[in-house]
PDB file of C-alpha atoms in Angstrom:
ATOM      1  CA  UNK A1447     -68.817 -11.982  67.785  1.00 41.00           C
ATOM      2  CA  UNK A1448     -71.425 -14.127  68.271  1.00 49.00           C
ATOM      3  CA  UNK A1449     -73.985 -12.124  65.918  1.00 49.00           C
ATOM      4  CA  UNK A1450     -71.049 -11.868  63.096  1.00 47.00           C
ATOM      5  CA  UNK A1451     -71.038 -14.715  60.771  1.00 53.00           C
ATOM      6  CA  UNK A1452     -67.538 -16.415  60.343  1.00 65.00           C
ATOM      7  CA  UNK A1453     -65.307 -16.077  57.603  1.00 72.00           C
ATOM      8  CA  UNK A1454     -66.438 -19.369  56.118  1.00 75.00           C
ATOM      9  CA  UNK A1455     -70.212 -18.464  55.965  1.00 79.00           C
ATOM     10  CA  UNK A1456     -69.152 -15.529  54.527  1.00 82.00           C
ATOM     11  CA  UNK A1457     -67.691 -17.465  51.419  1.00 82.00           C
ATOM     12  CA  UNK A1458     -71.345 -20.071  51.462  1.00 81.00           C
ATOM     13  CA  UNK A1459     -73.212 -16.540  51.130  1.00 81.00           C
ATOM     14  CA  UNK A1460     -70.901 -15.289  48.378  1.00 84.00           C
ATOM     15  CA  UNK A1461     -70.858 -17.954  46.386  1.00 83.00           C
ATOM     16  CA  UNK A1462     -74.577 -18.709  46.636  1.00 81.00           C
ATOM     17  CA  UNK A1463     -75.313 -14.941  45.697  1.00 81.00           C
ATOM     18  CA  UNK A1464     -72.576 -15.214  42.799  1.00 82.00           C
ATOM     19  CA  UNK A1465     -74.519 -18.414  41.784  1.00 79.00           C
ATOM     20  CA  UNK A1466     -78.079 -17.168  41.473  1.00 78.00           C
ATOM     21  CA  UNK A1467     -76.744 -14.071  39.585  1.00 79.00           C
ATOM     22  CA  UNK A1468     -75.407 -16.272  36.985  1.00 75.00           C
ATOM     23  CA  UNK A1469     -71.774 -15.269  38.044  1.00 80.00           C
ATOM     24  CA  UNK A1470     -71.113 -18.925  38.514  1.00 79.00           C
ATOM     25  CA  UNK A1471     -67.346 -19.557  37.465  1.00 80.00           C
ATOM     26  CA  UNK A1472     -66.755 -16.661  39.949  1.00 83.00           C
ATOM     27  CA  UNK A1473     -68.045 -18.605  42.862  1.00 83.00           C
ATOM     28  CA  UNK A1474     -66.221 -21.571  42.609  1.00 82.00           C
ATOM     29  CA  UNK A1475     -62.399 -20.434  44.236  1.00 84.00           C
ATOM     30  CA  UNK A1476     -64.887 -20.174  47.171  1.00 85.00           C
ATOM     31  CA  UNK A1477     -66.333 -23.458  46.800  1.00 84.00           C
ATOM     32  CA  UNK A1478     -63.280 -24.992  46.907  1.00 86.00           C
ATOM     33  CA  UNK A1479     -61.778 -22.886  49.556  1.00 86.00           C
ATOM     34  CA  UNK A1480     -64.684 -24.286  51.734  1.00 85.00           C
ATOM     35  CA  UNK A1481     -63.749 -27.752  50.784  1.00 85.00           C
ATOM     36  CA  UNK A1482     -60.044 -27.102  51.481  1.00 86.00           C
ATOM     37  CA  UNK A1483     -61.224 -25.753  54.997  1.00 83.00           C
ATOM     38  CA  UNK A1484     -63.658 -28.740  55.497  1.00 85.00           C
ATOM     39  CA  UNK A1485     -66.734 -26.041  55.803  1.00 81.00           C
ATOM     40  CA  UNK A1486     -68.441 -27.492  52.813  1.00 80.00           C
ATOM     41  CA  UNK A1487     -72.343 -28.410  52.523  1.00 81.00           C
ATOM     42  CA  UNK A1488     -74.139 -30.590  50.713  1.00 80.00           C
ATOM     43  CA  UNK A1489     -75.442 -27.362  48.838  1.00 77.00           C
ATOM     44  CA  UNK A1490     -72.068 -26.561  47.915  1.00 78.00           C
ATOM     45  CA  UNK A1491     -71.143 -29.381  46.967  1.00 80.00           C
ATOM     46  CA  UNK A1492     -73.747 -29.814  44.667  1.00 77.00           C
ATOM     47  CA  UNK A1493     -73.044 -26.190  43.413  1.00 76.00           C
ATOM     48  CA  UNK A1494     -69.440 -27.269  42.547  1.00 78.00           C
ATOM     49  CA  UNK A1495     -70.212 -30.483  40.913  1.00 76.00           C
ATOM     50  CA  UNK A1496     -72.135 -28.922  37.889  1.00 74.00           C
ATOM     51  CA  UNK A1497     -71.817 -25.442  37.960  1.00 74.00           C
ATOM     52  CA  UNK A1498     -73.378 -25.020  34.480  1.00 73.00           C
ATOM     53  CA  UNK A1499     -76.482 -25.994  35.920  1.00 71.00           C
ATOM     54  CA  UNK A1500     -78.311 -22.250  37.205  1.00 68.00           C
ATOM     55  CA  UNK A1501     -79.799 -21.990  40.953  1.00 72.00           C
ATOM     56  CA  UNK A1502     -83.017 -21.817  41.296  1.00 73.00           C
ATOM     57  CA  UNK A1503     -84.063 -19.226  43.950  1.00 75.00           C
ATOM     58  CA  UNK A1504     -86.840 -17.368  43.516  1.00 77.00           C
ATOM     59  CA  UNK A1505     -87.630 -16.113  46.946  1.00 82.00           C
ATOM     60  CA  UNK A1506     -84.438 -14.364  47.414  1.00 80.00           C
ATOM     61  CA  UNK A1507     -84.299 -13.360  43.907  1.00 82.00           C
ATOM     62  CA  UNK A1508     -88.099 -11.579  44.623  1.00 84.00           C
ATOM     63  CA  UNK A1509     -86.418 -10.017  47.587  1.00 86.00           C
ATOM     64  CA  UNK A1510     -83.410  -8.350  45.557  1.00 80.00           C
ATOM     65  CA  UNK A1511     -86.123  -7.058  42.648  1.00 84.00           C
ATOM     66  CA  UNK A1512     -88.059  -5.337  45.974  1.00 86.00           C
ATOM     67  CA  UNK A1513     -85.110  -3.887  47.661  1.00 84.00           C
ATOM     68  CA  UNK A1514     -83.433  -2.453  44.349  1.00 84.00           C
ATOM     69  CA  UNK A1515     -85.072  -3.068  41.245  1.00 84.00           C
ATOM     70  CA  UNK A1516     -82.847  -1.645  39.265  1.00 88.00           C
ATOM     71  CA  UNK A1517     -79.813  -2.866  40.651  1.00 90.00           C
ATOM     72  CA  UNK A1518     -77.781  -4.697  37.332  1.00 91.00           C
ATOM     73  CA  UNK A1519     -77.378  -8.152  39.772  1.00 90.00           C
ATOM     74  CA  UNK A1520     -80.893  -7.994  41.139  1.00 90.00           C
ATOM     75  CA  UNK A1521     -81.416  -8.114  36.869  1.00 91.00           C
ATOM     76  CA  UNK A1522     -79.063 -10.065  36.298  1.00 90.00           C
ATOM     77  CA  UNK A1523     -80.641 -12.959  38.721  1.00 89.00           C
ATOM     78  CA  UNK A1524     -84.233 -12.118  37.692  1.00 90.00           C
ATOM     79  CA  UNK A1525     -83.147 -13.198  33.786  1.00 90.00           C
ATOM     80  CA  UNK A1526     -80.997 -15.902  35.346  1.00 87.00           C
ATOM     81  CA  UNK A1527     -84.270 -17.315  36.992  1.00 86.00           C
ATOM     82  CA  UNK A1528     -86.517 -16.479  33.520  1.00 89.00           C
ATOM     83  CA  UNK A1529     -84.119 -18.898  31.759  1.00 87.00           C
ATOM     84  CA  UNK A1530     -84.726 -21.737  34.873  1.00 82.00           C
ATOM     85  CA  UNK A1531     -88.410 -21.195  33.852  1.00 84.00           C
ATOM     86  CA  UNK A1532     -87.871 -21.581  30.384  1.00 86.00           C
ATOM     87  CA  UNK A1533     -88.511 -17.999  29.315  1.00 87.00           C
ATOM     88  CA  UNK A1534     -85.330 -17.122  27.760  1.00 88.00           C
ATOM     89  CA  UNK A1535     -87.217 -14.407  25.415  1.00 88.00           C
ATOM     90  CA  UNK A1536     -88.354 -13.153  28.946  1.00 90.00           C
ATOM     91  CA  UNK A1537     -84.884 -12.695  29.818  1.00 92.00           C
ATOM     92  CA  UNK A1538     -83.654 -10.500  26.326  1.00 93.00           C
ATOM     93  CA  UNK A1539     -84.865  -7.446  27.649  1.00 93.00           C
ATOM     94  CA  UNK A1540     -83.632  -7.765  31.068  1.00 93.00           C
ATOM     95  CA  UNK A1541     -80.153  -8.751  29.949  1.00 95.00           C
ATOM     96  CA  UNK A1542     -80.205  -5.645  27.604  1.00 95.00           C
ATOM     97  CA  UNK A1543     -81.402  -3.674  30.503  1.00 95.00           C
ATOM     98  CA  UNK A1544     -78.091  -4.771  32.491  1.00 95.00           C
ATOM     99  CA  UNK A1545     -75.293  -4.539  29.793  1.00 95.00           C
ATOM    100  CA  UNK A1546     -76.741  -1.030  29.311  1.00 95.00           C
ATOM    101  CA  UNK A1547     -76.544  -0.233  33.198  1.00 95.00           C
ATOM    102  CA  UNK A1548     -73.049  -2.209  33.698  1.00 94.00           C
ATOM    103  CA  UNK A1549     -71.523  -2.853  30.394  1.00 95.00           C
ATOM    104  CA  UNK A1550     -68.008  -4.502  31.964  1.00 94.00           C
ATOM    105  CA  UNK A1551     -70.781  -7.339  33.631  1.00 93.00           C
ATOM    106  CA  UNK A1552     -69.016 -10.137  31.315  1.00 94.00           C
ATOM    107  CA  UNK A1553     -71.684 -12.817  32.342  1.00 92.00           C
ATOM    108  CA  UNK A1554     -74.843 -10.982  31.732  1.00 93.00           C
ATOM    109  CA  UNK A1555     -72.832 -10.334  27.915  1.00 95.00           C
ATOM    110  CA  UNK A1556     -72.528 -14.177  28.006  1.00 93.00           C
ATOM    111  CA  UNK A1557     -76.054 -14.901  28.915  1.00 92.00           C
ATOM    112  CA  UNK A1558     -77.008 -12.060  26.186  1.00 93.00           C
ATOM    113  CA  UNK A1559     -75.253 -14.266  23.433  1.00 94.00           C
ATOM    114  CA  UNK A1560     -76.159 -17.680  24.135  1.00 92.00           C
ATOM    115  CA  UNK A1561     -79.576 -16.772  23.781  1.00 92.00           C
ATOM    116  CA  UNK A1562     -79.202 -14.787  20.800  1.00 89.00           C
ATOM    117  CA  UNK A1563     -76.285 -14.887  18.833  1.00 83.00           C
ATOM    118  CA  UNK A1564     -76.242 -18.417  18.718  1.00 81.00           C
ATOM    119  CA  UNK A1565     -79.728 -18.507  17.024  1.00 83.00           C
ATOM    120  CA  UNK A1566     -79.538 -15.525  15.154  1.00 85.00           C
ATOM    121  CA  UNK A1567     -76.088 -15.186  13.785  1.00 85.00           C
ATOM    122  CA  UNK A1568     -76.714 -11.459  12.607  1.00 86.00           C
ATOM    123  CA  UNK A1569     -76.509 -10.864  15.732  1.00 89.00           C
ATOM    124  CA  UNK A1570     -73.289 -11.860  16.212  1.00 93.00           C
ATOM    125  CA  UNK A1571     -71.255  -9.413  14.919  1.00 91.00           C
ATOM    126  CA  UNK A1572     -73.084  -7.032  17.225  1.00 92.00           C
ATOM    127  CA  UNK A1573     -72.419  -8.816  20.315  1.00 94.00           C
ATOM    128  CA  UNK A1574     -68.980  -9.531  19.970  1.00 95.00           C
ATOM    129  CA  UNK A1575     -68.135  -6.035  18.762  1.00 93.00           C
ATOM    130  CA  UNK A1576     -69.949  -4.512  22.179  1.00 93.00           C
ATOM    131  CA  UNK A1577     -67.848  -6.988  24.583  1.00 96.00           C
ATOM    132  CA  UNK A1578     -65.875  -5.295  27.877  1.00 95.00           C
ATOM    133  CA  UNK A1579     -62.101  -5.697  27.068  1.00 93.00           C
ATOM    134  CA  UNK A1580     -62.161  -8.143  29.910  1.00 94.00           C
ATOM    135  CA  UNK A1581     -64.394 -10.721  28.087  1.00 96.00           C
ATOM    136  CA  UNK A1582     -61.980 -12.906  26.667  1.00 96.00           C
ATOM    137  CA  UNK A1583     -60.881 -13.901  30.439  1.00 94.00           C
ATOM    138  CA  UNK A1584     -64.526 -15.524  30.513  1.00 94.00           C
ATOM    139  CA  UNK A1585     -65.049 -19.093  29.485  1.00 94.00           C
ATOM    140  CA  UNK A1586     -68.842 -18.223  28.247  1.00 94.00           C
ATOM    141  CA  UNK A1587     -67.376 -15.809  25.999  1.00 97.00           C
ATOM    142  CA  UNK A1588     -65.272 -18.718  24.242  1.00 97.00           C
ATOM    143  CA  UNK A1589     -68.222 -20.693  24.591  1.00 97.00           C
ATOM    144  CA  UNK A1590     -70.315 -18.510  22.708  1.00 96.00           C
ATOM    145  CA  UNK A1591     -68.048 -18.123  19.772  1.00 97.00           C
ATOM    146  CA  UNK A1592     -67.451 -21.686  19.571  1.00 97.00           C
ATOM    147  CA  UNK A1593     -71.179 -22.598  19.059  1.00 96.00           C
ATOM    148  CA  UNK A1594     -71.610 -19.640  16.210  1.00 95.00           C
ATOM    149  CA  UNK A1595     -68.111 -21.419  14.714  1.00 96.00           C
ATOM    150  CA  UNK A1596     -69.820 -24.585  14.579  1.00 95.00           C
ATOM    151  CA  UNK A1597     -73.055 -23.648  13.033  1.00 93.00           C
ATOM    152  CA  UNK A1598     -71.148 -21.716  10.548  1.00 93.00           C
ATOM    153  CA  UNK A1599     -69.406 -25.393   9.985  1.00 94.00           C
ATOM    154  CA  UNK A1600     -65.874 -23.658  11.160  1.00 96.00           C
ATOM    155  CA  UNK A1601     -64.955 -26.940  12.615  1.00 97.00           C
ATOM    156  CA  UNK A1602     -61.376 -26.123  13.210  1.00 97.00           C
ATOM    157  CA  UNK A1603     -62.213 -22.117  14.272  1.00 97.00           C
ATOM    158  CA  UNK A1604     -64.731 -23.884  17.079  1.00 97.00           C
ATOM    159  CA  UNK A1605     -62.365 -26.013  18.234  1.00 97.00           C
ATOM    160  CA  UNK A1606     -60.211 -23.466  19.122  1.00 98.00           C
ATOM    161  CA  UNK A1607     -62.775 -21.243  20.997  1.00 98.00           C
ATOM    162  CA  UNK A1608     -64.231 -24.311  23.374  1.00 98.00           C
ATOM    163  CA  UNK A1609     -60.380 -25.317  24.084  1.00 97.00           C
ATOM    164  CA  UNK A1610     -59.683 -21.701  25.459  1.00 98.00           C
ATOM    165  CA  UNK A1611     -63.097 -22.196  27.227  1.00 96.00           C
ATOM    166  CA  UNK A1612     -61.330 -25.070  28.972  1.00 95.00           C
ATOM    167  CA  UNK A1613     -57.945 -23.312  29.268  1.00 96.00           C
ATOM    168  CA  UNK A1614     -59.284 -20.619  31.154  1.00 93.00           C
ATOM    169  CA  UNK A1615     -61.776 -23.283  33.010  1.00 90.00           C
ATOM    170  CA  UNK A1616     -61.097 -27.095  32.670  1.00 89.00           C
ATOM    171  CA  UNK A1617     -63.575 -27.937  34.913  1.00 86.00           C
ATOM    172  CA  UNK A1618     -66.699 -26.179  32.168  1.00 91.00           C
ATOM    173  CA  UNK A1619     -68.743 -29.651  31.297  1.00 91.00           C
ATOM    174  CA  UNK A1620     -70.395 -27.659  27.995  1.00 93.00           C
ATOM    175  CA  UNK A1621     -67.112 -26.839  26.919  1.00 96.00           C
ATOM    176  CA  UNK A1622     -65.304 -29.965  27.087  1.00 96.00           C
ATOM    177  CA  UNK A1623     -68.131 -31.911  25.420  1.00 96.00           C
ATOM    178  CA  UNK A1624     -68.546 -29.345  22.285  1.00 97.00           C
ATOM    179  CA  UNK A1625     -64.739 -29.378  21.509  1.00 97.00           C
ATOM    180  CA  UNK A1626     -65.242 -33.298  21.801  1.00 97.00           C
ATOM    181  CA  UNK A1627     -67.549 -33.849  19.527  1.00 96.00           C
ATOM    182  CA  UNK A1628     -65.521 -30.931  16.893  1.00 97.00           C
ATOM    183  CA  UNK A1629     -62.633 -33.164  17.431  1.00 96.00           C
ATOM    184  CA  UNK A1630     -64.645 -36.629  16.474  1.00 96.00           C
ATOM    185  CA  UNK A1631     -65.702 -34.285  13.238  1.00 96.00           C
ATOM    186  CA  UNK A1632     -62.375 -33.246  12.740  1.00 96.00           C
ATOM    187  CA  UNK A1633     -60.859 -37.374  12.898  1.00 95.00           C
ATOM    188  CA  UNK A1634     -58.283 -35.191  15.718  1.00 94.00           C
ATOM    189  CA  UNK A1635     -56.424 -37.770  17.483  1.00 93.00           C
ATOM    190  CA  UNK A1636     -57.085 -36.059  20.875  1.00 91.00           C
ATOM    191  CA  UNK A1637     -60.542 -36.818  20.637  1.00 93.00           C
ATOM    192  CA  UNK A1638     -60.876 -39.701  22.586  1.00 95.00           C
ATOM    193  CA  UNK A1639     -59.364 -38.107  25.853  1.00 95.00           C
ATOM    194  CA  UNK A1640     -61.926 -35.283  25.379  1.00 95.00           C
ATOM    195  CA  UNK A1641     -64.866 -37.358  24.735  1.00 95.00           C
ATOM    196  CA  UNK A1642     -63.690 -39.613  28.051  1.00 96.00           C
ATOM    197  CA  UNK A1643     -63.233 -36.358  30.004  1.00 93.00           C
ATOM    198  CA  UNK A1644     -67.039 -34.768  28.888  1.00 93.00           C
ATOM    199  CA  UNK A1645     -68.291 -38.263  29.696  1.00 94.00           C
ATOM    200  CA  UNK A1646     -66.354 -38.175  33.463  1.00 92.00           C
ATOM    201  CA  UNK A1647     -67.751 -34.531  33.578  1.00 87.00           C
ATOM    202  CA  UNK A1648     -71.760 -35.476  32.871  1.00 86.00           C
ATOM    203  CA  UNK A1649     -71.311 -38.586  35.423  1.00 87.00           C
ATOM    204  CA  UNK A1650     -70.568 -36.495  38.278  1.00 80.00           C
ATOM    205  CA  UNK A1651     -73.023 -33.764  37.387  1.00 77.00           C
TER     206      UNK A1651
END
């Protein structure tokens, strides 16, 4: 017993692992499990607080690469940790290299089109067209489309996708603030609770 860990460490490992695999919104019925069970860290709290923001491990993430480097979440967390080090183009191929080994991974698909389709909107079509059928239960998904909406000056189209970001995750900071700022474009009358809520959501991250 006393070499197993307990049942709440378990949930501080899985979230942490979920968290430097850029599985983030995944980790966080753990994070507040721990809080609800009053086995909560200062770590995890500051995990819950902005989970948009990506962990920055690169010891254990060397570790993974050794043991199985070609394991799609050992990948996955090596282009999570490219991105940290601002080296997104460093993180194309290794996203590629993990859709092609797990194509139902929804968050390396997510990572995949930030980086790209929002820059290249070409790409878009692409992207969207290769998504798992579970994708649209992701709020980076949403997220995604929303930013290609907007630069295609779809005000009304992007609103839509960073509201069913929030829908599926009200507590996604990135989300909240885009479909605040489509809203203050759009002269919506809901824009002012948005804009308070992104500016509630920045203060505590």
């Amino acid at each position: 017993h006393e070499a197993a860990p307990t049942f709440e460490e378990v949930k501080a490992r899985i979230a942490f692992l979920l968290g430097i695999t850029g599985q983030k919104w995944k980790a966080m019925p753990y994070l507040l499990d721990m809080i609800r069970d009053k086995s909560w860290s200062l770590q995890s709290l500051g995990i819950l607080a902005d989970l948009e923001r990506p962990l920055e491990q690169p010891d254990v993430v060397a570790q993974c690469i050794q043991f199985d480097p070609d394991a799609p979440l050992s990948l996955l967390a090596l282009s999570n940790q490219k991105i940290v080090g601002g080296n997104p183009d460093e993180a194309i191929g290794l996203l590629e290299k993990v859709v092609a080994l797990d194509p139902d991974l929804v968050s390396a698909h997510s990572i995949l089109g930030e980086i790209q389709a929002t820059k290249d909107l070409s790409v878009f079509s692409r992207w969207n067209s290769n998504l798992p059928n579970t994708a649209d239960t992701h709020p980076d998904i949403w997220l995604v489309r929303g930013l290609v909406s907007r630069s295609l000056n779809r005000l009304e189209l992007a609103a839509g996708c960073f509201a069913k970001a929030i829908q599926i995750c009200p507590e996604h900071r990135r989300a909240t603030y885009q479909l605040g700022q489509a809203l203050v474009a759009l002269e919506d009358s809901n824009q002012n609770l948005i804009v308070d809520r992104a500016t509630k959501q920045m203060e505590l991250s």
